[in-house]
mmCIF file of C-alpha atoms in Angstrom:
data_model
loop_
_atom_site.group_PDB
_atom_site.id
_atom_site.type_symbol
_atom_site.label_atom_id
_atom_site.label_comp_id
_atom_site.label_asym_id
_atom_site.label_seq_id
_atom_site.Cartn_x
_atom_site.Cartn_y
_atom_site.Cartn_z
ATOM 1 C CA UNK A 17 176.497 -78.822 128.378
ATOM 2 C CA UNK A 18 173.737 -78.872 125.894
ATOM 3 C CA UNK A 19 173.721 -76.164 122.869
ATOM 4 C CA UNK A 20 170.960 -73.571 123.252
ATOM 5 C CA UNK A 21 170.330 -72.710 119.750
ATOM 6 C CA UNK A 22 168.543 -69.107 119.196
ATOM 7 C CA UNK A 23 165.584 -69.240 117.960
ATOM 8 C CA UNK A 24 165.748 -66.494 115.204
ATOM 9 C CA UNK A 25 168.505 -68.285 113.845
ATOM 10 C CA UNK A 26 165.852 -71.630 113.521
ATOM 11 C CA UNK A 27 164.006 -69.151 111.950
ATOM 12 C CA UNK A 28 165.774 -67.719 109.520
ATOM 13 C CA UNK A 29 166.744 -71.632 108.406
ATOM 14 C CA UNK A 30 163.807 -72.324 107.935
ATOM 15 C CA UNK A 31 162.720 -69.360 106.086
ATOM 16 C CA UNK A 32 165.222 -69.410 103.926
ATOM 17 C CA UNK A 33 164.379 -73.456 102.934
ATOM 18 C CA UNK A 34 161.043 -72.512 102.525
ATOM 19 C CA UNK A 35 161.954 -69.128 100.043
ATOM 20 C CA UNK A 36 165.394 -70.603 98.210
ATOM 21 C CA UNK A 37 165.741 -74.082 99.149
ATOM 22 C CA UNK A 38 169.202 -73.443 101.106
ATOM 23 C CA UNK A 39 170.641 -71.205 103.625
ATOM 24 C CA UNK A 40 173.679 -70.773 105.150
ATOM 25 C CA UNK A 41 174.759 -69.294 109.022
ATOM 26 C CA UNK A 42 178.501 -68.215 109.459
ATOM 27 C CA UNK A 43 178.481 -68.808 113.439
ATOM 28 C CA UNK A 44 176.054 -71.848 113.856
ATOM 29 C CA UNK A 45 177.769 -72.826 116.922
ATOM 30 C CA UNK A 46 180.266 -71.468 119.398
ATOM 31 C CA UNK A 47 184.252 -71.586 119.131
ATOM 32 C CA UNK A 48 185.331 -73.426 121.387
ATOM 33 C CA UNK A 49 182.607 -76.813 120.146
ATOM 34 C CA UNK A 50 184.096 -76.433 116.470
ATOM 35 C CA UNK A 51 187.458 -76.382 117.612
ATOM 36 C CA UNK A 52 186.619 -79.477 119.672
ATOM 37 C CA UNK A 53 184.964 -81.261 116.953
ATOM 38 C CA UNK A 54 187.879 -80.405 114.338
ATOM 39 C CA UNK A 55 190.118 -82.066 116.855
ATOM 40 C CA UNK A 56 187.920 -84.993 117.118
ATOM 41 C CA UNK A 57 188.296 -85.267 113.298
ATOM 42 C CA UNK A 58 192.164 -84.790 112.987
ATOM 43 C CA UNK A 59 192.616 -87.652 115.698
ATOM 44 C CA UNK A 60 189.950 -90.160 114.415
ATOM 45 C CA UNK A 61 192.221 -89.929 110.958
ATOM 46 C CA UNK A 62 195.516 -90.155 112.629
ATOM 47 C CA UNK A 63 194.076 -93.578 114.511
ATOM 48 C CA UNK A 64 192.939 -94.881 111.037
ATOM 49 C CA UNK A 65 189.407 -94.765 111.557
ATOM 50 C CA UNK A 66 188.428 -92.653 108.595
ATOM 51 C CA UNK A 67 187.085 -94.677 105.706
ATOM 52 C CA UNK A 68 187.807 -93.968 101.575
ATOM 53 C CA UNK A 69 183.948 -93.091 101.152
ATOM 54 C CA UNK A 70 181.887 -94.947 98.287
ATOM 55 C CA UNK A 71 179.376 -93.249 96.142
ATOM 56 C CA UNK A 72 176.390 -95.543 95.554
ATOM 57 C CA UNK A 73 174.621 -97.278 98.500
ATOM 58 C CA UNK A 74 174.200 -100.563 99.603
ATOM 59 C CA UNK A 75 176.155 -104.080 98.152
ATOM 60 C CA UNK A 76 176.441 -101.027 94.887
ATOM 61 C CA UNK A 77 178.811 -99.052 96.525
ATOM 62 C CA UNK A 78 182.131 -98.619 95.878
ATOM 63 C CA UNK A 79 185.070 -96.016 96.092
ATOM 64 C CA UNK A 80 185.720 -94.270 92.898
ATOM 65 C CA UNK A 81 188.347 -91.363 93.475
ATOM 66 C CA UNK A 82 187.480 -90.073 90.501
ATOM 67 C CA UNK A 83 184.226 -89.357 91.201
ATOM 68 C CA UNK A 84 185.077 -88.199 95.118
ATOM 69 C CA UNK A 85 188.208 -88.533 97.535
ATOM 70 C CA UNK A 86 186.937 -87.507 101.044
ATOM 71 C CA UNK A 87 187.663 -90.273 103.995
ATOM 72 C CA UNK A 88 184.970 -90.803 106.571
ATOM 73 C CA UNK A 89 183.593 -91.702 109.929
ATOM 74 C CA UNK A 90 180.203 -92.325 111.122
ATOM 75 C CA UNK A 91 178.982 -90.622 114.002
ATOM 76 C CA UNK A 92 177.014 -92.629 116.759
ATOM 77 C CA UNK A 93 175.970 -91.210 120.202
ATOM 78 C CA UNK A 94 177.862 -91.465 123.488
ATOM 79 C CA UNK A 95 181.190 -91.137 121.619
ATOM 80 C CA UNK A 96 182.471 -88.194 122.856
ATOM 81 C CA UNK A 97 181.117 -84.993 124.643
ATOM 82 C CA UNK A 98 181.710 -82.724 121.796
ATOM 83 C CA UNK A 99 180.021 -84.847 119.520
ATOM 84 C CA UNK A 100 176.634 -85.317 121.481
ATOM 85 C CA UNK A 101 176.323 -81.697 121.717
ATOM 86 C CA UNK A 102 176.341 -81.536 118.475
ATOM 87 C CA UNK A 103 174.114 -84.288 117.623
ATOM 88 C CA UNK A 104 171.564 -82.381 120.170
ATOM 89 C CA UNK A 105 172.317 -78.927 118.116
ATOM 90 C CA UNK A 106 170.913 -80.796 115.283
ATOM 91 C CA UNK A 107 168.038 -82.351 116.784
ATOM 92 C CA UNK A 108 167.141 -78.977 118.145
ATOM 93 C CA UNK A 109 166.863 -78.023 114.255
ATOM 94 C CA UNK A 110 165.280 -81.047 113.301
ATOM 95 C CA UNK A 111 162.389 -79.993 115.523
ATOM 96 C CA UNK A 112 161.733 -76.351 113.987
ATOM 97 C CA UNK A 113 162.161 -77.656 110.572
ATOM 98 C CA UNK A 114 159.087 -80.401 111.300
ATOM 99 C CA UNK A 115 157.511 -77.100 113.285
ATOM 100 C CA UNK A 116 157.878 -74.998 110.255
ATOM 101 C CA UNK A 117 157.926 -76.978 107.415
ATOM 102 C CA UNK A 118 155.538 -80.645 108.401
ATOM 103 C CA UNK A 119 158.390 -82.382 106.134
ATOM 104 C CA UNK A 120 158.194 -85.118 108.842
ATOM 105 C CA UNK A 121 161.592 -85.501 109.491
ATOM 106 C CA UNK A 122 162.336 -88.843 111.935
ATOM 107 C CA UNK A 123 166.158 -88.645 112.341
ATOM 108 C CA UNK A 124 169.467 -87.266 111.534
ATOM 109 C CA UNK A 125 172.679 -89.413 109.912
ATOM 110 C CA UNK A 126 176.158 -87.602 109.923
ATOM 111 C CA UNK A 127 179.643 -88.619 109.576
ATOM 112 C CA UNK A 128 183.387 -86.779 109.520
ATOM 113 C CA UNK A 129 184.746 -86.007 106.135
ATOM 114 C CA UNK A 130 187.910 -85.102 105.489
ATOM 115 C CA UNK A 131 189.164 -83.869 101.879
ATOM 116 C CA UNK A 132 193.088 -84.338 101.864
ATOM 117 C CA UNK A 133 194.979 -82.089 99.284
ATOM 118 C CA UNK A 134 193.956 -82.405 95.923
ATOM 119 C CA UNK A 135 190.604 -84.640 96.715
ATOM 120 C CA UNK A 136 186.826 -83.105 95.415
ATOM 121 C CA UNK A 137 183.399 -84.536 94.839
ATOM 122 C CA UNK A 138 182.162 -84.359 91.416
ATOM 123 C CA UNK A 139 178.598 -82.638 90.570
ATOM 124 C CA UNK A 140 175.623 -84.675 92.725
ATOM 125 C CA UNK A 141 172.296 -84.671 94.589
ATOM 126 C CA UNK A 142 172.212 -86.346 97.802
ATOM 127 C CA UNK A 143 168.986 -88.129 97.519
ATOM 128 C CA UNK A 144 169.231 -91.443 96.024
ATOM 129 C CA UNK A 145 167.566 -92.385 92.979
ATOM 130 C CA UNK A 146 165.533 -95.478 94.718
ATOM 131 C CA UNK A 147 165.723 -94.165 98.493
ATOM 132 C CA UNK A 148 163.794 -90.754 99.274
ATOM 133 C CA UNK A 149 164.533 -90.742 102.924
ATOM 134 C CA UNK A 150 167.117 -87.898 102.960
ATOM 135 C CA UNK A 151 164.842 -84.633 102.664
ATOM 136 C CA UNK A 152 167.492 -81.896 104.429
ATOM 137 C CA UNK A 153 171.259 -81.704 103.580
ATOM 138 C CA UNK A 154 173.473 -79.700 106.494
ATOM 139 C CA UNK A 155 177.457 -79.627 105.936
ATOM 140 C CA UNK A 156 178.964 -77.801 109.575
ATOM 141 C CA UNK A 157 182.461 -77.097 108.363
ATOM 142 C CA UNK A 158 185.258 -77.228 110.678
ATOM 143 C CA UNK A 159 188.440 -75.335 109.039
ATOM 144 C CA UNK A 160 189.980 -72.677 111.012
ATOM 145 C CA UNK A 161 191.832 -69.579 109.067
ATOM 146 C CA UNK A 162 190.602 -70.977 105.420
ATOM 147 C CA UNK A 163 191.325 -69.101 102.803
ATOM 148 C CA UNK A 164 189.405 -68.706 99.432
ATOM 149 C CA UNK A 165 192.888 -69.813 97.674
ATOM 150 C CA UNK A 166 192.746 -72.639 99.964
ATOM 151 C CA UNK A 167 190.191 -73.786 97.722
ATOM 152 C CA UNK A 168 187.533 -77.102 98.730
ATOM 153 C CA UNK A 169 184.526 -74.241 98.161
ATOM 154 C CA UNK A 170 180.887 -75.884 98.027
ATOM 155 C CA UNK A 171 179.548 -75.162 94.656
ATOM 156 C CA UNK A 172 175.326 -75.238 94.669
ATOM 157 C CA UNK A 173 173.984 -75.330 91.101
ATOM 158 C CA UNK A 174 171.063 -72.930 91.849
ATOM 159 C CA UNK A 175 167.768 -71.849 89.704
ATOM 160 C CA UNK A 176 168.032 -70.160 86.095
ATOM 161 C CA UNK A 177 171.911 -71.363 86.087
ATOM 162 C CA UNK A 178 173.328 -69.293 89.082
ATOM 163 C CA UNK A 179 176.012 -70.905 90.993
ATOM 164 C CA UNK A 180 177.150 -70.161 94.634
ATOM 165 C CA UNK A 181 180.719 -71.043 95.710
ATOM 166 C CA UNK A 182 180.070 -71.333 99.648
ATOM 167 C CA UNK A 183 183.661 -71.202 101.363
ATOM 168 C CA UNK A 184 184.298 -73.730 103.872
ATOM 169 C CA UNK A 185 184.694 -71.943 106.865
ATOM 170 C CA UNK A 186 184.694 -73.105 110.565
ATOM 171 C CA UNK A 187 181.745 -72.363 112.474
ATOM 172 C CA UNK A 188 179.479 -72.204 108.875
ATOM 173 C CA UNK A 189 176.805 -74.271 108.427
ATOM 174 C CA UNK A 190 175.271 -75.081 105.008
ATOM 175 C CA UNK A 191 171.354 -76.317 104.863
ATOM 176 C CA UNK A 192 169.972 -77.314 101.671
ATOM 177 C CA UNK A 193 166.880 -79.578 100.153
ATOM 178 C CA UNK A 194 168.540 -83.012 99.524
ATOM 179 C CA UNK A 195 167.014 -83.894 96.212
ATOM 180 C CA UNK A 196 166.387 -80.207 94.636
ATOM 181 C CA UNK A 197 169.887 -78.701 94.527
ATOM 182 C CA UNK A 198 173.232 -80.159 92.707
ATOM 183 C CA UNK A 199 176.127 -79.534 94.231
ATOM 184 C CA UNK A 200 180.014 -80.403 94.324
ATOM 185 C CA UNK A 201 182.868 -79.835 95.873
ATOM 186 C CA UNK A 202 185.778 -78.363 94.156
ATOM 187 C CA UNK A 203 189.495 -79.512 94.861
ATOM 188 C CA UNK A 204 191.220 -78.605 98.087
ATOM 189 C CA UNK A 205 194.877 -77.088 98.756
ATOM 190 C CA UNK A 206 194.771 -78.469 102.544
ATOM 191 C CA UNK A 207 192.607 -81.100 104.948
ATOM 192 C CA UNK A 208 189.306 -80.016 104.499
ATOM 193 C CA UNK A 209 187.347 -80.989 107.411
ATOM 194 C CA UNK A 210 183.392 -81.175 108.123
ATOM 195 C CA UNK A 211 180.856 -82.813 109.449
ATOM 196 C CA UNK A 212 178.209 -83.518 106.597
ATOM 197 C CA UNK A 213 174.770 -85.130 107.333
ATOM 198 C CA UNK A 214 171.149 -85.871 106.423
ATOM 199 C CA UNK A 215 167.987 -85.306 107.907
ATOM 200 C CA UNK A 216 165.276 -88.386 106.963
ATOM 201 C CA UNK A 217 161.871 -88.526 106.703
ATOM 202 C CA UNK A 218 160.139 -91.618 105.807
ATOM 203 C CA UNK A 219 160.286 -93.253 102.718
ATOM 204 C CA UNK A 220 158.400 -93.025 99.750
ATOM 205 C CA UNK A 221 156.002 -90.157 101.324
ATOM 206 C CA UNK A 222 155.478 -86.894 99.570
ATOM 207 C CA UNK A 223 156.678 -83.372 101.931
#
């Protein structure tokens, strides 16, 4: 069953991009779908089919722990129920950020991540330095009971010097602009799960 999203909640995203640059909604979807898609996760890494990720892109990427340790997965459509509905959530915001914001966004790229104990990302942007496709970051995390001494907090590296540590809750969803805001990801105590994605625009346009 497709996700009805609410429409102040659309709103409020896309007010907040607009005012800040980021926003963040504790229950972006119900229960039951994040439970479903943290399951999904858990058994694509016990089959093997998470990936060490690279940083860099294209025949210049490679896997550098030391710069991040998170395993991932792709996500296509038609692989699994819980999945699509997700992948329609996220069209369904796609749309009101194009209604509200004309950034002209085409598509949306996602994959599982998975932090194992001890793993972090090291201070980045997501936008890549000769690629300006990826215009909207949005992290869903997927961890159920975390706790702030569980560690694996988002850390945004906002205006004037402020810093937000965003915990990685299941259920939360974390929007940001792609290329404005530098952020990391500080060291786990358990699996730290999410699904972290990008929504594209064409290249080399201007928002």
């Amino acid at each position: 069953m497709p996700i009805c999203l609410e429409y102040p909640m659309l709103s409020t995203i896309v007010d907040d991009l607009a005012n800040r640059g980021w926003s963040r909604q504790p229950f972006f979807l119900p229960e039951a779908l994040i439970s479903a898609l943290a399951a999904e996760c858990r058994h694509r890494a016990a089959e093997g089919e998470l990936s060490p990720a690279g940083v860099g892109r294209g025949t210049g990427q490679e896997v550098r722990e030391a710069i991040r340790g998170d395993r991932i997965q792709w996500l296509e459509p038609g692989e699994s129920e819980a999945c699509d509905r997700y992948l329609t959530a996220m069209d369904s915001l796609r749309q009101a950020l194009n209604q509200g914001l004309y950034l002209g966004l085409e598509d949306f790229e996602c994959h599982f991540a998975l932090y194992p104990p001890g793993a972090f990302y090291r201070r980045h942007v997501d936008r890549f330095r000769d690629d300006d496709r990826r215009a909207v970051s949005a992290i869903l995390y997927l961890n159920e009971n975390w706790q702030p001494q569980d560690g694996g907090q988002l850390r945004m590296f906002l205006a004037e010097d402020a810093q937000l540590d965003v915990q990685p809750e299941a259920g939360s969803l974390v929007v940001f602009l792609s290329g404005d805001i530098p952020h990391e990801v500080l060291p786990a105590r358990r699996d730290r799960l999410s699904l972290t994605g990008w929504f594209r625009r064409r290249g080399n346009e201007p928002f």
